[in-house]
C-alpha cells in the first residue's frame, strides 16, 4: 500500500516537487524502501542539514490528537515552496498547514476525512 501511495505521489508531483511525512519514529522504518522503489530520494535523519527546535503544542490547548505547531508547518512550507505556489496536505488534522500557508502567502489545499476535524480546521482558520 505504501508503494502505491508513493508511486502515485511520483506521478502527480512536478519535477523538483517535494513532500513531507509527519510522524513518529515508530513508523519511520516503513518508509525508505517504498520511497526509493517509487523513485523518490529519502534523506535519512543522519543526513539532515538542520535541526529545528520548535516548541510543541501545549497538550491542554490541543484541538487534535497529533496537532503540529504552525511554526513547524511554516518551516516545511518555506523550505519546499515559493509564495503563490500550491501546498497539498492530505491529512488536514487541526489546520496547521492552512494557517502556515496563510502566513507565507501560499495556496493551501487540505483534505480531512473526519467531519469533526473539518469543523476544527475552519474554526482555527477563522480565528487566525
XYZ file of N, CA and C in Angstrom, residues 63-68 89-97 110-113 117-118 120-121:
69
model
N -6.219 20.813 19.863
C -7.554 20.566 19.322
C -7.568 19.303 18.457
N -6.418 18.636 18.367
C -6.281 17.405 17.591
C -5.224 16.546 18.284
N -5.413 15.249 18.268
C -4.516 14.329 18.969
C -3.064 14.441 18.506
N -2.854 14.689 17.213
C -1.490 14.771 16.676
C -1.189 16.169 16.133
N -1.708 17.177 16.782
C -1.547 18.560 16.323
C -0.078 18.965 16.237
N 0.275 19.602 15.122
C 1.632 20.100 14.904
C 1.643 21.613 15.102
N -2.068 19.197 1.662
C -1.982 18.435 2.912
C -3.127 17.431 2.899
N -2.805 16.162 2.736
C -3.833 15.123 2.631
C -4.416 14.716 3.977
N -3.829 15.196 5.048
C -4.298 14.873 6.399
C -4.417 16.186 7.166
N -5.455 16.960 6.879
C -5.613 18.323 7.378
C -5.545 18.484 8.876
N -6.017 17.480 9.616
C -5.904 17.481 11.080
C -6.476 18.699 11.750
N -5.604 19.533 12.309
C -6.048 20.722 13.033
C -5.910 21.987 12.196
N -5.362 21.872 10.987
C -5.263 23.031 10.107
C -3.962 23.807 10.202
N -2.934 23.248 10.828
C -1.657 23.965 10.946
C -1.078 24.322 9.580
N -1.225 23.434 8.604
C -0.715 23.714 7.264
C -1.473 24.874 6.633
N -6.347 21.311 1.522
C -6.349 20.319 2.596
C -7.447 19.303 2.378
N -7.194 18.085 2.827
C -8.211 17.041 2.885
C -8.262 16.550 4.321
N -9.450 16.222 4.790
C -9.620 15.646 6.120
C -10.881 14.803 6.088
N -10.772 13.533 6.445
C -11.922 12.625 6.407
C -12.890 12.837 7.560
N -13.015 17.213 12.612
C -11.786 17.969 12.421
C -11.895 18.961 11.273
N -12.774 18.716 10.314
C -13.037 19.732 9.286
C -13.564 20.995 9.955
N -13.022 21.848 13.083
C -11.904 22.393 13.859
C -11.014 23.246 12.959
N -10.704 22.735 11.769
C -9.851 23.465 10.823
C -10.479 24.810 10.477
